[in-house]
């Protein structure tokens, strides 16, 4: 029996970094996915196969004993085994078409798909159980992250995420298809892997040294997005622009958000060059994710899409992403 689950990659349309400090971020799931397949074995081991390599450790091993990229899988396997005494061994295989380390949520999608696949050997987890398990699993590598990625990888579509007191909530009202974006979301990969942890620490230092300005920037980001709690965004916010299909206004807000990301110093010359190379055809362009490398997103109308390759620096990869309204998808194969 195989338990197979897949989850989508993500982009951050607005609010990365500021979301770590309590503001809302607007995220979208995109049509690149990771698939995790789990099977029982008789080997008394936990085996994990991925493009990053293969590990096989005794079933009693703790996640802390393995290299960091394998920790979430061993953590989830341990949890599942602890609640089901008859398991001899497990094999977990990860197949992904999400580029790693460039801000497209590869690790979060893996954690979400793995939670659903591994526990799915016994029962279908509810959405909230998948989220709980995948949050715990991702914390084994990234203890300080906001968790926003996990919500959109699990739910799909476009969602707004923010902290609410001690917990983290997402506004499912914003998953509605009425928030479709009727222009192309062109993702360009700088081909520079980044460390989200280092960028998040850098921003924390910026905040400590510039308390007042940072708080102003948080307010500006909130205003850019609008408030999904009041029925789909306050007037003039990005949510409102999406609802009214005003892609020109949406693009301007992306460019505005990029200014804030420049100010908190998560951009660099490579990213600025990529952004400026698309200036004449893009309605708005910004970093997506932690920055300091990784990817940018540009909002490009159909009529300009074929101009993208000639404008971009030759060593960069790009693709046009579609919003994936499916979050985590699970099935059993006998
Ligand atoms: O790992 P990335 O590049 O997708 O960035 C995550 C987004 C941050 O806001 C920078 C961190 C977070 O936890 O939300």
mmCIF file of C-alpha atoms and ligand atoms in Angstrom:
data_model
loop_
_atom_site.group_PDB
_atom_site.id
_atom_site.type_symbol
_atom_site.label_atom_id
_atom_site.label_comp_id
_atom_site.label_asym_id
_atom_site.label_seq_id
_atom_site.Cartn_x
_atom_site.Cartn_y
_atom_site.Cartn_z
ATOM 1 C CA UNK A 1 0.000 0.000 0.000
ATOM 2 C CA UNK A 2 1.257 3.489 -0.900
ATOM 3 C CA UNK A 3 0.102 6.712 0.747
ATOM 4 C CA UNK A 4 0.731 9.538 -1.719
ATOM 5 C CA UNK A 5 0.339 13.263 -1.021
ATOM 6 C CA UNK A 6 1.304 16.329 -2.999
ATOM 7 C CA UNK A 7 1.460 20.011 -2.055
ATOM 8 C CA UNK A 8 2.106 23.179 -4.060
ATOM 9 C CA UNK A 9 4.968 25.675 -4.065
ATOM 10 C CA UNK A 10 4.167 29.226 -3.026
ATOM 11 C CA UNK A 11 4.978 32.828 -3.774
ATOM 12 C CA UNK A 12 4.569 35.782 -1.450
ATOM 13 C CA UNK A 13 2.652 38.539 -3.202
ATOM 14 C CA UNK A 14 2.992 41.011 -0.329
ATOM 15 C CA UNK A 15 4.400 41.215 3.170
ATOM 16 C CA UNK A 16 7.361 38.842 3.488
ATOM 17 C CA UNK A 17 9.591 39.591 6.497
ATOM 18 C CA UNK A 18 7.023 41.969 8.004
ATOM 19 C CA UNK A 19 4.797 38.918 8.628
ATOM 20 C CA UNK A 20 7.446 37.580 11.021
ATOM 21 C CA UNK A 21 6.767 40.697 13.120
ATOM 22 C CA UNK A 22 2.995 40.405 13.223
ATOM 23 C CA UNK A 23 1.657 42.032 10.045
ATOM 24 C CA UNK A 24 -0.363 40.255 7.383
ATOM 25 C CA UNK A 25 1.198 38.642 4.319
ATOM 26 C CA UNK A 26 -0.601 37.685 1.137
ATOM 27 C CA UNK A 27 0.541 34.400 -0.354
ATOM 28 C CA UNK A 28 -0.414 32.292 -3.365
ATOM 29 C CA UNK A 29 0.048 28.607 -4.136
ATOM 30 C CA UNK A 30 1.498 28.007 -7.612
ATOM 31 C CA UNK A 31 1.469 25.122 -10.064
ATOM 32 C CA UNK A 32 4.730 23.438 -9.119
ATOM 33 C CA UNK A 33 4.346 20.589 -6.677
ATOM 34 C CA UNK A 34 6.161 18.140 -4.455
ATOM 35 C CA UNK A 35 4.886 14.582 -4.109
ATOM 36 C CA UNK A 36 5.680 12.415 -1.082
ATOM 37 C CA UNK A 37 5.048 8.667 -1.207
ATOM 38 C CA UNK A 38 5.151 6.567 1.983
ATOM 39 C CA UNK A 39 5.102 2.779 2.305
ATOM 40 C CA UNK A 40 5.538 0.295 5.148
ATOM 41 C CA UNK A 41 8.643 -1.918 5.024
ATOM 42 C CA UNK A 42 9.889 -4.865 7.105
ATOM 43 C CA UNK A 43 13.405 -3.401 7.471
ATOM 44 C CA UNK A 44 13.184 -1.829 10.957
ATOM 45 C CA UNK A 45 14.472 1.408 9.403
ATOM 46 C CA UNK A 46 13.256 4.794 8.273
ATOM 47 C CA UNK A 47 14.470 5.336 4.711
ATOM 48 C CA UNK A 48 14.140 8.699 2.976
ATOM 49 C CA UNK A 49 14.836 9.058 -0.763
ATOM 50 C CA UNK A 50 15.079 12.535 -2.273
ATOM 51 C CA UNK A 51 16.997 14.430 -4.939
ATOM 52 C CA UNK A 52 19.241 15.638 -2.106
ATOM 53 C CA UNK A 53 20.279 12.039 -1.352
ATOM 54 C CA UNK A 54 19.091 8.958 0.513
ATOM 55 C CA UNK A 55 19.332 8.153 4.208
ATOM 56 C CA UNK A 56 18.394 4.960 6.035
ATOM 57 C CA UNK A 57 18.469 5.016 9.841
ATOM 58 C CA UNK A 58 17.299 2.537 12.517
ATOM 59 C CA UNK A 59 13.646 2.978 13.375
ATOM 60 C CA UNK A 60 14.563 4.127 16.894
ATOM 61 C CA UNK A 61 16.620 7.111 15.572
ATOM 62 C CA UNK A 62 15.689 10.627 16.587
ATOM 63 C CA UNK A 63 15.357 13.392 13.990
ATOM 64 C CA UNK A 64 18.212 15.212 15.731
ATOM 65 C CA UNK A 65 20.641 12.499 14.605
ATOM 66 C CA UNK A 66 20.159 13.135 10.875
ATOM 67 C CA UNK A 67 21.215 15.957 8.549
ATOM 68 C CA UNK A 68 18.910 18.940 8.706
ATOM 69 C CA UNK A 69 17.217 18.456 5.319
ATOM 70 C CA UNK A 70 15.985 15.009 6.416
ATOM 71 C CA UNK A 71 14.870 16.016 9.924
ATOM 72 C CA UNK A 72 11.214 16.837 9.185
ATOM 73 C CA UNK A 73 10.658 13.422 7.570
ATOM 74 C CA UNK A 74 12.284 11.479 10.409
ATOM 75 C CA UNK A 75 10.382 13.632 12.922
ATOM 76 C CA UNK A 76 7.041 12.849 11.264
ATOM 77 C CA UNK A 77 7.930 9.161 10.911
ATOM 78 C CA UNK A 78 8.809 8.995 14.632
ATOM 79 C CA UNK A 79 5.506 10.637 15.554
ATOM 80 C CA UNK A 80 3.510 8.266 13.423
ATOM 81 C CA UNK A 81 5.384 5.193 14.689
ATOM 82 C CA UNK A 82 4.934 6.316 18.316
ATOM 83 C CA UNK A 83 1.166 6.231 17.888
ATOM 84 C CA UNK A 84 1.110 2.931 15.921
ATOM 85 C CA UNK A 85 3.161 0.235 17.654
ATOM 86 C CA UNK A 86 2.947 -2.364 14.845
ATOM 87 C CA UNK A 87 5.068 -0.498 12.318
ATOM 88 C CA UNK A 88 8.329 -2.296 11.398
ATOM 89 C CA UNK A 89 9.767 0.223 8.989
ATOM 90 C CA UNK A 90 8.942 3.072 6.632
ATOM 91 C CA UNK A 91 10.166 4.256 3.259
ATOM 92 C CA UNK A 92 9.472 7.860 2.246
ATOM 93 C CA UNK A 93 10.194 9.076 -1.285
ATOM 94 C CA UNK A 94 10.121 12.747 -2.295
ATOM 95 C CA UNK A 95 9.726 13.846 -5.913
ATOM 96 C CA UNK A 96 9.693 17.577 -6.462
ATOM 97 C CA UNK A 97 9.540 20.055 -9.289
ATOM 98 C CA UNK A 98 10.006 22.985 -6.874
ATOM 99 C CA UNK A 99 13.456 24.619 -7.055
ATOM 100 C CA UNK A 100 15.192 24.355 -3.651
ATOM 101 C CA UNK A 101 16.444 27.285 -1.554
ATOM 102 C CA UNK A 102 15.090 30.104 -3.714
ATOM 103 C CA UNK A 103 12.001 31.160 -1.772
ATOM 104 C CA UNK A 104 9.324 29.094 -3.499
ATOM 105 C CA UNK A 105 8.388 27.178 -0.358
ATOM 106 C CA UNK A 106 10.051 23.868 -1.219
ATOM 107 C CA UNK A 107 10.634 22.966 2.425
ATOM 108 C CA UNK A 108 7.097 23.917 3.514
ATOM 109 C CA UNK A 109 5.485 22.011 0.647
ATOM 110 C CA UNK A 110 7.608 18.975 1.593
ATOM 111 C CA UNK A 111 6.513 19.183 5.253
ATOM 112 C CA UNK A 112 2.832 19.503 4.335
ATOM 113 C CA UNK A 113 2.924 16.651 1.796
ATOM 114 C CA UNK A 114 5.003 14.474 4.159
ATOM 115 C CA UNK A 115 2.604 14.939 7.088
ATOM 116 C CA UNK A 116 -0.336 13.963 4.913
ATOM 117 C CA UNK A 117 1.489 11.039 3.258
ATOM 118 C CA UNK A 118 3.121 9.513 6.362
ATOM 119 C CA UNK A 119 0.069 9.712 8.652
ATOM 120 C CA UNK A 120 -2.088 8.787 5.678
ATOM 121 C CA UNK A 121 -0.755 5.221 5.957
ATOM 122 C CA UNK A 122 -3.245 4.934 8.823
ATOM 123 C CA UNK A 123 -5.852 7.618 8.292
ATOM 124 C CA UNK A 124 -6.650 10.738 6.330
ATOM 125 C CA UNK A 125 -5.571 13.716 8.423
ATOM 126 C CA UNK A 126 -7.853 16.731 8.662
ATOM 127 C CA UNK A 127 -6.499 20.052 7.336
ATOM 128 C CA UNK A 128 -5.856 21.288 10.857
ATOM 129 C CA UNK A 129 -3.992 18.069 11.788
ATOM 130 C CA UNK A 130 -1.817 18.397 8.656
ATOM 131 C CA UNK A 131 -1.018 21.985 9.585
ATOM 132 C CA UNK A 132 -0.177 21.110 13.174
ATOM 133 C CA UNK A 133 2.121 18.253 12.136
ATOM 134 C CA UNK A 134 3.813 20.182 9.342
ATOM 135 C CA UNK A 135 4.429 23.204 11.593
ATOM 136 C CA UNK A 136 6.112 20.926 14.132
ATOM 137 C CA UNK A 137 8.124 19.216 11.361
ATOM 138 C CA UNK A 138 9.354 22.459 9.792
ATOM 139 C CA UNK A 139 10.350 23.800 13.201
ATOM 140 C CA UNK A 140 12.982 21.016 13.339
ATOM 141 C CA UNK A 141 14.908 23.025 10.715
ATOM 142 C CA UNK A 142 13.519 26.578 10.915
ATOM 143 C CA UNK A 143 12.391 27.346 14.484
ATOM 144 C CA UNK A 144 11.899 31.109 13.899
ATOM 145 C CA UNK A 145 9.818 31.240 10.748
ATOM 146 C CA UNK A 146 6.327 32.692 10.598
ATOM 147 C CA UNK A 147 4.741 29.495 9.265
ATOM 148 C CA UNK A 148 2.812 31.450 6.623
ATOM 149 C CA UNK A 149 4.186 29.227 3.828
ATOM 150 C CA UNK A 150 2.722 26.116 5.428
ATOM 151 C CA UNK A 151 -0.771 27.570 5.452
ATOM 152 C CA UNK A 152 -0.799 28.342 1.748
ATOM 153 C CA UNK A 153 0.870 25.031 0.807
ATOM 154 C CA UNK A 154 -1.858 23.220 2.768
ATOM 155 C CA UNK A 155 -4.804 25.350 1.647
ATOM 156 C CA UNK A 156 -3.908 26.360 -1.940
ATOM 157 C CA UNK A 157 -5.242 29.493 -3.669
ATOM 158 C CA UNK A 158 -4.468 32.982 -2.405
ATOM 159 C CA UNK A 159 -4.544 33.546 1.335
ATOM 160 C CA UNK A 160 -3.774 36.228 3.851
ATOM 161 C CA UNK A 161 -1.831 35.107 6.922
ATOM 162 C CA UNK A 162 -1.209 36.941 10.165
ATOM 163 C CA UNK A 163 -0.547 36.299 13.815
ATOM 164 C CA UNK A 164 -3.556 36.566 16.084
ATOM 165 C CA UNK A 165 -2.462 36.770 19.700
ATOM 166 C CA UNK A 166 -0.446 33.641 20.419
ATOM 167 C CA UNK A 167 -1.607 31.729 17.408
ATOM 168 C CA UNK A 168 -1.351 32.215 13.691
ATOM 169 C CA UNK A 169 -4.477 32.480 11.587
ATOM 170 C CA UNK A 170 -5.206 32.516 7.947
ATOM 171 C CA UNK A 171 -8.160 34.052 6.255
ATOM 172 C CA UNK A 172 -9.701 31.404 4.112
ATOM 173 C CA UNK A 173 -12.160 33.951 2.740
ATOM 174 C CA UNK A 174 -9.315 35.059 0.521
ATOM 175 C CA UNK A 175 -8.950 31.616 -1.101
ATOM 176 C CA UNK A 176 -11.989 32.421 -3.211
ATOM 177 C CA UNK A 177 -11.428 32.235 -6.969
ATOM 178 C CA UNK A 178 -12.656 35.814 -7.203
ATOM 179 C CA UNK A 179 -9.085 36.725 -6.261
ATOM 180 C CA UNK A 180 -7.637 35.286 -9.455
ATOM 181 C CA UNK A 181 -5.008 37.497 -11.061
ATOM 182 C CA UNK A 182 -5.658 38.056 -14.758
ATOM 183 C CA UNK A 183 -2.044 38.699 -15.738
ATOM 184 C CA UNK A 184 1.000 36.431 -15.769
ATOM 185 C CA UNK A 185 3.012 35.957 -12.628
ATOM 186 C CA UNK A 186 6.483 35.579 -14.073
ATOM 187 C CA UNK A 187 8.905 34.048 -11.584
ATOM 188 C CA UNK A 188 12.581 34.694 -12.244
ATOM 189 C CA UNK A 189 15.187 32.693 -10.364
ATOM 190 C CA UNK A 190 18.395 34.602 -9.558
ATOM 191 C CA UNK A 191 20.039 31.156 -9.293
ATOM 192 C CA UNK A 192 21.478 32.352 -5.954
ATOM 193 C CA UNK A 193 20.398 30.126 -3.071
ATOM 194 C CA UNK A 194 19.609 32.125 0.019
ATOM 195 C CA UNK A 195 19.440 31.468 3.727
ATOM 196 C CA UNK A 196 15.996 32.498 4.989
ATOM 197 C CA UNK A 197 17.308 32.238 8.542
ATOM 198 C CA UNK A 198 20.148 34.714 7.894
ATOM 199 C CA UNK A 199 17.840 37.171 6.108
ATOM 200 C CA UNK A 200 15.261 36.976 8.907
ATOM 201 C CA UNK A 201 18.028 37.651 11.479
ATOM 202 C CA UNK A 202 19.273 40.617 9.433
ATOM 203 C CA UNK A 203 15.784 42.114 9.365
ATOM 204 C CA UNK A 204 15.435 41.568 13.102
ATOM 205 C CA UNK A 205 18.615 43.629 13.601
ATOM 206 C CA UNK A 206 17.266 46.321 11.252
ATOM 207 C CA UNK A 207 14.098 46.446 13.351
ATOM 208 C CA UNK A 208 16.064 46.732 16.601
ATOM 209 C CA UNK A 209 18.072 49.657 15.203
ATOM 210 C CA UNK A 210 15.123 51.376 13.480
ATOM 211 C CA UNK A 211 12.084 50.639 15.690
ATOM 212 C CA UNK A 212 9.997 53.605 14.582
ATOM 213 C CA UNK A 213 10.616 53.266 10.841
ATOM 214 C CA UNK A 214 10.076 49.501 10.971
ATOM 215 C CA UNK A 215 6.712 49.985 12.617
ATOM 216 C CA UNK A 216 5.781 52.550 9.922
ATOM 217 C CA UNK A 217 6.763 50.048 7.230
ATOM 218 C CA UNK A 218 4.568 47.396 8.886
ATOM 219 C CA UNK A 219 1.616 49.802 8.733
ATOM 220 C CA UNK A 220 2.352 50.583 5.089
ATOM 221 C CA UNK A 221 2.371 46.873 4.180
ATOM 222 C CA UNK A 222 -0.943 46.356 5.973
ATOM 223 C CA UNK A 223 -2.422 49.229 4.002
ATOM 224 C CA UNK A 224 -1.066 47.832 0.727
ATOM 225 C CA UNK A 225 -2.864 44.523 1.267
ATOM 226 C CA UNK A 226 -6.164 45.734 2.717
ATOM 227 C CA UNK A 227 -8.011 43.792 5.376
ATOM 228 C CA UNK A 228 -9.498 40.428 4.338
ATOM 229 C CA UNK A 229 -11.597 40.367 7.511
ATOM 230 C CA UNK A 230 -13.862 43.123 6.226
ATOM 231 C CA UNK A 231 -15.308 41.038 3.428
ATOM 232 C CA UNK A 232 -12.405 41.003 1.019
ATOM 233 C CA UNK A 233 -10.141 43.939 1.692
ATOM 234 C CA UNK A 234 -10.560 47.599 2.420
ATOM 235 C CA UNK A 235 -11.012 49.902 -0.558
ATOM 236 C CA UNK A 236 -7.871 50.408 -2.599
ATOM 237 C CA UNK A 237 -5.900 47.517 -1.060
ATOM 238 C CA UNK A 238 -4.340 44.714 -3.112
ATOM 239 C CA UNK A 239 -7.225 42.390 -2.247
ATOM 240 C CA UNK A 240 -9.654 44.982 -3.523
ATOM 241 C CA UNK A 241 -7.559 45.371 -6.712
ATOM 242 C CA UNK A 242 -7.719 41.604 -7.287
ATOM 243 C CA UNK A 243 -11.446 41.510 -6.706
ATOM 244 C CA UNK A 244 -11.938 44.312 -9.229
ATOM 245 C CA UNK A 245 -9.369 42.905 -11.647
ATOM 246 C CA UNK A 246 -7.320 46.102 -11.484
ATOM 247 C CA UNK A 247 -3.968 44.592 -12.382
ATOM 248 C CA UNK A 248 -2.329 47.977 -13.024
ATOM 249 C CA UNK A 249 -3.022 49.051 -9.430
ATOM 250 C CA UNK A 250 -1.914 45.640 -8.158
ATOM 251 C CA UNK A 251 1.375 45.947 -10.053
ATOM 252 C CA UNK A 252 2.063 49.394 -8.593
ATOM 253 C CA UNK A 253 1.596 47.951 -5.119
ATOM 254 C CA UNK A 254 4.119 45.200 -5.845
ATOM 255 C CA UNK A 255 6.637 47.856 -6.857
ATOM 256 C CA UNK A 256 5.802 49.806 -3.703
ATOM 257 C CA UNK A 257 6.331 46.683 -1.565
ATOM 258 C CA UNK A 258 9.741 46.224 -3.229
ATOM 259 C CA UNK A 259 10.744 49.693 -1.966
ATOM 260 C CA UNK A 260 10.113 48.511 1.590
ATOM 261 C CA UNK A 261 12.147 45.360 0.972
ATOM 262 C CA UNK A 262 15.005 47.503 -0.361
ATOM 263 C CA UNK A 263 14.784 49.643 2.755
ATOM 264 C CA UNK A 264 15.110 46.672 5.104
ATOM 265 C CA UNK A 265 18.117 45.596 3.019
ATOM 266 C CA UNK A 266 17.126 42.180 1.739
ATOM 267 C CA UNK A 267 17.755 43.129 -1.893
ATOM 268 C CA UNK A 268 21.067 43.195 -3.754
ATOM 269 C CA UNK A 269 22.523 44.264 -7.126
ATOM 270 C CA UNK A 270 21.609 41.003 -8.870
ATOM 271 C CA UNK A 271 17.962 41.276 -7.822
ATOM 272 C CA UNK A 272 17.843 44.987 -8.676
ATOM 273 C CA UNK A 273 19.266 44.230 -12.155
ATOM 274 C CA UNK A 274 16.666 41.524 -12.720
ATOM 275 C CA UNK A 275 13.869 43.853 -11.609
ATOM 276 C CA UNK A 276 15.067 46.714 -13.789
ATOM 277 C CA UNK A 277 15.530 44.448 -16.849
ATOM 278 C CA UNK A 278 11.753 43.819 -16.863
ATOM 279 C CA UNK A 279 10.795 47.404 -16.098
ATOM 280 C CA UNK A 280 9.432 48.281 -19.565
ATOM 281 C CA UNK A 281 7.000 45.347 -19.707
ATOM 282 C CA UNK A 282 6.145 44.624 -16.058
ATOM 283 C CA UNK A 283 3.205 46.198 -14.252
ATOM 284 C CA UNK A 284 5.060 45.609 -10.992
ATOM 285 C CA UNK A 285 8.011 43.558 -9.814
ATOM 286 C CA UNK A 286 9.296 42.511 -6.411
ATOM 287 C CA UNK A 287 11.275 39.942 -4.513
ATOM 288 C CA UNK A 288 9.235 36.940 -3.394
ATOM 289 C CA UNK A 289 10.395 35.314 -0.155
ATOM 290 C CA UNK A 290 13.376 36.148 1.998
ATOM 291 C CA UNK A 291 15.462 37.932 -0.657
ATOM 292 C CA UNK A 292 19.285 38.159 -0.707
ATOM 293 C CA UNK A 293 18.998 35.811 -3.703
ATOM 294 C CA UNK A 294 16.083 33.538 -4.531
ATOM 295 C CA UNK A 295 13.353 34.724 -6.890
ATOM 296 C CA UNK A 296 11.503 37.821 -8.029
ATOM 297 C CA UNK A 297 7.930 37.977 -9.343
ATOM 298 C CA UNK A 298 6.825 40.245 -12.163
ATOM 299 C CA UNK A 299 3.245 40.934 -13.183
ATOM 300 C CA UNK A 300 3.239 40.753 -16.986
ATOM 301 C CA UNK A 301 0.313 41.062 -19.395
ATOM 302 C CA UNK A 302 -0.188 38.352 -22.060
ATOM 303 C CA UNK A 303 0.848 40.668 -24.878
ATOM 304 C CA UNK A 304 4.298 41.137 -23.305
ATOM 305 C CA UNK A 305 5.035 37.615 -22.145
ATOM 306 C CA UNK A 306 7.143 36.628 -25.166
ATOM 307 C CA UNK A 307 9.439 39.635 -24.569
ATOM 308 C CA UNK A 308 10.589 38.281 -21.201
ATOM 309 C CA UNK A 309 13.462 35.984 -22.313
ATOM 310 C CA UNK A 310 15.217 38.653 -24.405
ATOM 311 C CA UNK A 311 15.108 41.162 -21.532
ATOM 312 C CA UNK A 312 16.388 38.927 -18.766
ATOM 313 C CA UNK A 313 20.068 38.348 -18.011
ATOM 314 C CA UNK A 314 20.987 35.108 -19.832
ATOM 315 C CA UNK A 315 22.006 33.153 -16.735
ATOM 316 C CA UNK A 316 18.568 33.429 -15.066
ATOM 317 C CA UNK A 317 15.748 30.915 -15.309
ATOM 318 C CA UNK A 318 12.124 31.943 -15.472
ATOM 319 C CA UNK A 319 8.642 30.485 -15.766
ATOM 320 C CA UNK A 320 5.106 31.805 -15.793
ATOM 321 C CA UNK A 321 3.230 30.504 -12.757
ATOM 322 C CA UNK A 322 -0.457 29.752 -12.461
ATOM 323 C CA UNK A 323 -2.233 30.018 -9.110
ATOM 324 C CA UNK A 324 -2.950 26.486 -7.884
ATOM 325 C CA UNK A 325 -6.285 26.396 -6.093
ATOM 326 C CA UNK A 326 -5.563 22.874 -4.850
ATOM 327 C CA UNK A 327 -3.694 22.686 -1.569
ATOM 328 C CA UNK A 328 -2.551 19.345 -0.243
ATOM 329 C CA UNK A 329 -3.987 16.365 -2.147
ATOM 330 C CA UNK A 330 -3.840 12.819 -0.725
ATOM 331 C CA UNK A 331 -4.645 9.339 -2.018
ATOM 332 C CA UNK A 332 -4.016 5.662 -1.223
ATOM 333 C CA UNK A 333 -2.776 3.269 -3.910
ATOM 334 C CA UNK A 334 -3.166 -0.434 -3.180
HETATM 335 O O1 LIG B 1 11.994 30.976 2.799
HETATM 336 P P1 LIG B 1 11.374 32.032 1.931
HETATM 337 O O2 LIG B 1 12.335 32.660 1.007
HETATM 338 O O3 LIG B 1 10.128 31.584 1.267
HETATM 339 O O4 LIG B 1 10.977 33.250 2.903
HETATM 340 C C1 LIG B 1 10.041 33.114 3.887
HETATM 341 C C2 LIG B 1 9.335 34.400 4.128
HETATM 342 C C3 LIG B 1 9.808 35.213 5.323
HETATM 343 O O5 LIG B 1 8.776 36.164 5.557
HETATM 344 C C4 LIG B 1 11.096 35.938 5.008
HETATM 345 C C5 LIG B 1 9.995 34.367 6.556
HETATM 346 C C6 LIG B 1 8.715 33.833 7.165
HETATM 347 O O6 LIG B 1 8.853 32.990 8.048
HETATM 348 O O7 LIG B 1 7.606 34.248 6.826
#
